[in-house]
Coordinates of C-alpha atoms in Angstrom, one line a residue:
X209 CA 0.0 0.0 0.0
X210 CA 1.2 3.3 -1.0
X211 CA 0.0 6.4 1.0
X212 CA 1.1 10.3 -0.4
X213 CA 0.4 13.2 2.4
X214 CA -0.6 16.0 -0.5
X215 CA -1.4 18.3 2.9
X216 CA -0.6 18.2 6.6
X217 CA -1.8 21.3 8.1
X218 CA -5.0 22.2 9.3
X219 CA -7.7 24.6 8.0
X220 CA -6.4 27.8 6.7
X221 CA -2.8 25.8 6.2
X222 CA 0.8 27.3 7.3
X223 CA 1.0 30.1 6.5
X224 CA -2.5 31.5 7.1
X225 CA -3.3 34.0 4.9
X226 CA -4.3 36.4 7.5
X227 CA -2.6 35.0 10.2
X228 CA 0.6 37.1 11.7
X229 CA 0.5 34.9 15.0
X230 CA 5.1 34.1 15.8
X231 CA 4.5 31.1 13.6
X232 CA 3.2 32.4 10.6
X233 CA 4.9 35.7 10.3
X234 CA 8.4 33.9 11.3
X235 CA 8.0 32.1 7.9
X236 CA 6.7 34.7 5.8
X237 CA 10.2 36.9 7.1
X238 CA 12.4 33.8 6.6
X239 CA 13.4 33.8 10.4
X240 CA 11.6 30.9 11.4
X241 CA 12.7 27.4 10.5
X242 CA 9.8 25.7 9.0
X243 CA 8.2 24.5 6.1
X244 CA 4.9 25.9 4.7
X245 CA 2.6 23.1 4.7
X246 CA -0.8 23.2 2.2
X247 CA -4.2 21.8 4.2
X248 CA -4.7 17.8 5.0
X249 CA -5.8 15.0 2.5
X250 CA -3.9 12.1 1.6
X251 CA -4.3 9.8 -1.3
X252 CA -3.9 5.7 -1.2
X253 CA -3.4 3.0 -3.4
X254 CA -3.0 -1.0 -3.8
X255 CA -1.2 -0.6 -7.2
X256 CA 0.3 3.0 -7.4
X257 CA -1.8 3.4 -10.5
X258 CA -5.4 3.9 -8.9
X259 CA -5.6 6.3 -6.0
X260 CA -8.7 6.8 -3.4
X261 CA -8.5 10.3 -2.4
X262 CA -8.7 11.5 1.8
X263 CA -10.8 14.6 1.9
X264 CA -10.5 17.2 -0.7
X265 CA -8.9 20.6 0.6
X266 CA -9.2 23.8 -0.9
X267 CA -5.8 23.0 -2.1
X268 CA -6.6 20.1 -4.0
X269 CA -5.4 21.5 -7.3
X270 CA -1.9 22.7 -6.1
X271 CA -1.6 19.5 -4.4
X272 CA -2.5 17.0 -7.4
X273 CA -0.1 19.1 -9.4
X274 CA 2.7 18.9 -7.2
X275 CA 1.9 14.7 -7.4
X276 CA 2.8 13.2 -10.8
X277 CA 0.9 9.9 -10.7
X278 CA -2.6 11.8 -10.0
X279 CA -2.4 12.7 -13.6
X280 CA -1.2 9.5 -15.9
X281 CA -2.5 11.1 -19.0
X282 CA -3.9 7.9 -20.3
X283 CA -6.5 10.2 -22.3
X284 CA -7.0 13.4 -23.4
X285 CA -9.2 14.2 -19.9
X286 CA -7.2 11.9 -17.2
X287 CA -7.0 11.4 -13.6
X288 CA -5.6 8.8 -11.1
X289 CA -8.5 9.3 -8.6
X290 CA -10.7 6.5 -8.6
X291 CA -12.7 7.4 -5.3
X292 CA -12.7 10.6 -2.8
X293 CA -13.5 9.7 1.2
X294 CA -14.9 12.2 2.8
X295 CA -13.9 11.8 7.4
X296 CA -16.2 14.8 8.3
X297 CA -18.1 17.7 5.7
X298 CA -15.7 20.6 7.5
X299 CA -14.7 23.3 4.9
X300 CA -11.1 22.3 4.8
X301 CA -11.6 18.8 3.7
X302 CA -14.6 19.5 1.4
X303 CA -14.6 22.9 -0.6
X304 CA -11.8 20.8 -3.1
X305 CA -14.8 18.9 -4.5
X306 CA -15.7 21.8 -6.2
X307 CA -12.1 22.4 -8.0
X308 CA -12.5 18.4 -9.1
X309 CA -15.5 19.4 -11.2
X310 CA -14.3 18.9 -14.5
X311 CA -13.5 15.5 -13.4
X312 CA -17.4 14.0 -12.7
X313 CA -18.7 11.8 -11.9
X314 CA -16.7 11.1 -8.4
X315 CA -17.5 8.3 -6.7
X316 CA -18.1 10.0 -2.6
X317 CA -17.9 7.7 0.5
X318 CA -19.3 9.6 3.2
X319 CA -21.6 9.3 6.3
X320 CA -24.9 10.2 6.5
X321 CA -24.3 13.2 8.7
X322 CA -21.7 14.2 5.8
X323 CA -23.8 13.7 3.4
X324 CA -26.7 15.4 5.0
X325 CA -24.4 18.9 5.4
X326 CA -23.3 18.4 1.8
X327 CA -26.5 18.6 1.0
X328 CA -28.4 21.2 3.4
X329 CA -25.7 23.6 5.0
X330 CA -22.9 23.5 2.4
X331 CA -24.6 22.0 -0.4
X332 CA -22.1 20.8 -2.8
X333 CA -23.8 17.5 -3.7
X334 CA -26.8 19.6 -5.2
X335 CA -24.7 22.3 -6.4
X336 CA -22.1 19.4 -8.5
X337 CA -25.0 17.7 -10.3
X338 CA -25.0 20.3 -13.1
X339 CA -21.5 18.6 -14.3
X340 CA -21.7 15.9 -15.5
X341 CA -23.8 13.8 -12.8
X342 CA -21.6 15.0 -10.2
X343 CA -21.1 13.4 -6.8
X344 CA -21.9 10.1 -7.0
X345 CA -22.5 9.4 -3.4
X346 CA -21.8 5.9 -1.6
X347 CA -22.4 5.3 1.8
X348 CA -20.4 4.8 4.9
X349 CA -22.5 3.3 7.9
X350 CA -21.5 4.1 11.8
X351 CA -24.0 1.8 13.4
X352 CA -20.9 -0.3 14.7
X353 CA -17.7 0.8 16.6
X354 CA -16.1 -1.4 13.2
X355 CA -17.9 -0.8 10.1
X356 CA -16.3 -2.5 7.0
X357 CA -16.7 -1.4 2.9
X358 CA -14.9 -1.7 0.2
X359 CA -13.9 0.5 -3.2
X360 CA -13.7 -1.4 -6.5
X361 CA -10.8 0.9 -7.6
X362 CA -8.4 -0.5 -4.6
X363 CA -10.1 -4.5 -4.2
X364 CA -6.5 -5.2 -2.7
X365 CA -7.5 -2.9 0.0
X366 CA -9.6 -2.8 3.1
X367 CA -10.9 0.0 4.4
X368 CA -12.6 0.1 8.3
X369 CA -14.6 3.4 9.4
X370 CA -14.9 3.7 12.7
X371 CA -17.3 7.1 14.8
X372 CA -15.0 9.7 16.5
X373 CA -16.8 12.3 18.8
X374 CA -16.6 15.5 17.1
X375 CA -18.1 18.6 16.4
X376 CA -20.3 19.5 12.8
X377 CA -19.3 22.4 11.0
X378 CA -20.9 25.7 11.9
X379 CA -23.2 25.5 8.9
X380 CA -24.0 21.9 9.7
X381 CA -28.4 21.7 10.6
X382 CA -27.3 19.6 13.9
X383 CA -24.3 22.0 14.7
X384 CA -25.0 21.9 18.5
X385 CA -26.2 18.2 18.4
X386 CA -23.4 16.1 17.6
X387 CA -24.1 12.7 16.2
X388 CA -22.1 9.3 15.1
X389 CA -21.0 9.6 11.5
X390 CA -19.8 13.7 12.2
X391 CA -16.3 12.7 12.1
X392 CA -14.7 9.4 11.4
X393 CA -11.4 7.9 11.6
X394 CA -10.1 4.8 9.1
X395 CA -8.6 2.0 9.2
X396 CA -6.9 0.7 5.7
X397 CA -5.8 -3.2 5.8
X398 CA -3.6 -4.1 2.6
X399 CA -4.9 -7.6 1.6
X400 CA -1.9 -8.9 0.4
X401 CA 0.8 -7.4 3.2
X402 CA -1.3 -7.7 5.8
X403 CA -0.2 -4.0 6.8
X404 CA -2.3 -1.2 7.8
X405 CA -2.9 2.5 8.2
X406 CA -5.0 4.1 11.0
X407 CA -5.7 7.8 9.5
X408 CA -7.6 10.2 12.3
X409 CA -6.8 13.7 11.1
X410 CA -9.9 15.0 13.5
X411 CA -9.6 12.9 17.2
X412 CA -11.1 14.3 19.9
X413 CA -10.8 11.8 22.4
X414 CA -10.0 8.5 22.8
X415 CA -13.0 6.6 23.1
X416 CA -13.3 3.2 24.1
X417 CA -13.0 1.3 20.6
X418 CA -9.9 2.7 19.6
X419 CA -7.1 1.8 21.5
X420 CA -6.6 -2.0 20.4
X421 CA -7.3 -1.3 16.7
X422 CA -4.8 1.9 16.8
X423 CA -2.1 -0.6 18.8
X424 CA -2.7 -3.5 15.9
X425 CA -1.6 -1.1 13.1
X426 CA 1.8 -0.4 11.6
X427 CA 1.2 3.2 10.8
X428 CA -0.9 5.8 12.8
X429 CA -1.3 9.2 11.2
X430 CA -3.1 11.3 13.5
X431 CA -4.9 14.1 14.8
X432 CA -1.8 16.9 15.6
X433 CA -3.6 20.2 15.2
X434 CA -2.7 21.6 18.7
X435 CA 0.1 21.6 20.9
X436 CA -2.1 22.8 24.0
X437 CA -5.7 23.0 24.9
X438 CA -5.6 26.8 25.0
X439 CA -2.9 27.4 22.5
X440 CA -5.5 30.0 20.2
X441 CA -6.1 32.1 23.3
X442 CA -2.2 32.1 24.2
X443 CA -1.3 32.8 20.7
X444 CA -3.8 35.9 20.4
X445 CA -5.7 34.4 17.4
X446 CA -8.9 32.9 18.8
X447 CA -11.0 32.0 21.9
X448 CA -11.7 28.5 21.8
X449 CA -10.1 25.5 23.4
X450 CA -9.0 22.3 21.6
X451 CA -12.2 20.3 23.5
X452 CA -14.2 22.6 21.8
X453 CA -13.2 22.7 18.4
X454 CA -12.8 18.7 18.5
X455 CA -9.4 17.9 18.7
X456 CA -7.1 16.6 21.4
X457 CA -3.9 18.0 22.4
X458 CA -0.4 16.9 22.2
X459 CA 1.2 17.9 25.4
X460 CA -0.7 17.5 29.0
X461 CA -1.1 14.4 30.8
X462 CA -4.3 12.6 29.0
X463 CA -2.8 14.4 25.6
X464 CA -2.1 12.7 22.3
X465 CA 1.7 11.8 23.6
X466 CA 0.9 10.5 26.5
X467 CA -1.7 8.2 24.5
X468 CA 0.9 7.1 21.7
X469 CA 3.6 6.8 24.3
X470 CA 1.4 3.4 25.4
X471 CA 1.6 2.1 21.7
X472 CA 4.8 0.1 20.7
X473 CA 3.9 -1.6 16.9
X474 CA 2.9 1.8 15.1
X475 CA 4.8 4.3 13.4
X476 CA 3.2 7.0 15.0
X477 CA 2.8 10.3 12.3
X478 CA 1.0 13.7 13.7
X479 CA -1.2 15.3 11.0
X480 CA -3.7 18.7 10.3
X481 CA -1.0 20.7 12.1
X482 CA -2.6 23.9 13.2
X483 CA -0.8 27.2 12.3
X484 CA -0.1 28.3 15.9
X485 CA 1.3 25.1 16.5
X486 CA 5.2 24.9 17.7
X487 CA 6.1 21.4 16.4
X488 CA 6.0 23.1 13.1
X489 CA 9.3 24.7 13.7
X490 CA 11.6 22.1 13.3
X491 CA 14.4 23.2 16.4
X492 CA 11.7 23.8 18.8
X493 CA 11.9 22.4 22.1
X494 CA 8.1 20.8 21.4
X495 CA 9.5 18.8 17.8
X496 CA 12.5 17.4 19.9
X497 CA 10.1 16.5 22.4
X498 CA 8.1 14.9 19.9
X499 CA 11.3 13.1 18.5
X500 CA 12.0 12.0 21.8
X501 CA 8.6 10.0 22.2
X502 CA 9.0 8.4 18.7
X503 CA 6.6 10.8 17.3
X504 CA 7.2 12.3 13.6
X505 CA 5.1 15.3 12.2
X506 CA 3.7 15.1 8.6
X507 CA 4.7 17.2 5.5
X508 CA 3.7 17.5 2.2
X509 CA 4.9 15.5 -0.2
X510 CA 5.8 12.6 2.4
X511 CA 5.6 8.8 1.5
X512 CA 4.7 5.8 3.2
X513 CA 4.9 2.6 2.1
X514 CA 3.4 -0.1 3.7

């Protein structure tokens, strides 16, 4: 199994356009030392030819560019993508369906909370079926804490969706009502290696069902949007708190580390790296804490092989 990270920050990427928090404007002025990162989705494939596509960013054409196999130029109109999965209907994993376009039909794998947003609140299902047929939507169930389905353009691949709590986007109908299927993590088995990939770019907690199936896999690329709980309100740039905005923290003493720390099989990979976040700058005493634990932190263009 072959896994590209086209992005590895978090909404709004590094730098943020209108961001000047130490982070981003240390970048910009070349005194920081970091790398700008684009916001998350990863693509996978069983062969290396046909790819299923991890949420579609607002980046998505900048990232598929920067990618050579997404375009084989088998045709005159080509892609690689054979399928898009969809782990929540946020803004910064959805809005790239609408650069894809030109593309449809697209196969969509999504929940039924996703697919109820994406067609109420932030209605891109209705608004794609003027080209070409548009999203073609298939459907991921949450009724179980393990819910298996399967892609025909990857059959040498497995994929397991299992409920994270979360919160809907703002635009969502049941914004203040959170409800299984707002947020998913995945499991991806490779048939023929037996390998797999845990992918959580949104984990709020760690609930019950997770810890043996996150322990089992070879590869965990996870949920690394904040440093600290408060980090927004320390870095000036917001007021809420990671609990709020769905996403657990690395540092503290029920944070992400302390959770991976228990974990000996995986390769343990942080991912959606908020802007404010130190372990983007690479000599900071939070990466080489990081490094000390085992822990690596995702960039674009980084491959996995499994």
């Amino acid at each position: 199994m072959k896994v590209q990270i086209l992005g590895s920050a978090a909404g709004g990427g590094f730098p943020q356009w209108n961001c000047n928090c130490d982070n981003c404007s240390g970048l910009r002025n070349g005194t920081l030392n970091a790398k700008a990162r684009t916001q998350s989705s990863i693509a996978v494939s069983g062969n290396g030819v046909d790819w299923v596509l991890f949420n579609a960013s607002p980046d998505i054409r900048a990232q598929l560019a920067d990618f050579a196999p997404m375009q084989p130029a088998r045709a005159k109109r080509d892609t690689a993508i054979g399928a898009i999965v969809l782990m929540d209907s946020q803004i910064d994993h959805t809005t790239g369906l609408l650069m894809l376009r030109e593309g449809c039909p697209h196969p969509v794998w999504c929940t039924d909370m996703v697919y109820q947003d994406l067609t109420s609140g932030f209605p891109l299902f209705n608004m794609l079926e003027h080209w070409n047929g548009g999203l073609v939507r298939q459907r991921i169930t949450v009724d179980q804490p393990v819910n298996r389905f399967t892609i025909p353009c990857a059959p040498t691949l497995e994929f397991i969706a299992v409920p994270l709590i979360s919160s809907a986007p703002p635009y969502s109908p049941h914004r203040n009502d959170p409800h299984p299927g707002d947020n998913i993590g995945v499991l991806i088995r490779d048939l023929e290696s037996g390998r797999s990939l845990f992918y959580a770019p949104g984990l709020g907690r760690i609930e019950a069902h997770l810890p043996g199936m996150m322990a089992e896999a070879d590869c965990l690329l996870v949920d690394g949007t904040l440093w600290q709980e408060d980090e927004l309100i320390r870095a000036g740039v917001g007021d809420k708190l990671g609990v709020h905005m769905g996403h657990l923290p690395q540092s503290g003493e029920t944070g992400m580390i302390a959770f991976l720390d228990t974990l000996e099989k995986p390769r343990k990979i942080l991912i959606h790296i908020n802007n404010t976040n130190p372990i983007l700058v690479e000599d900071s005493a939070e990466r080489a804490q990081l490094t000390a634990h085992g822990i690596e932190v995702a960039e674009d263009g980084m491959s996995l092989e499994l």
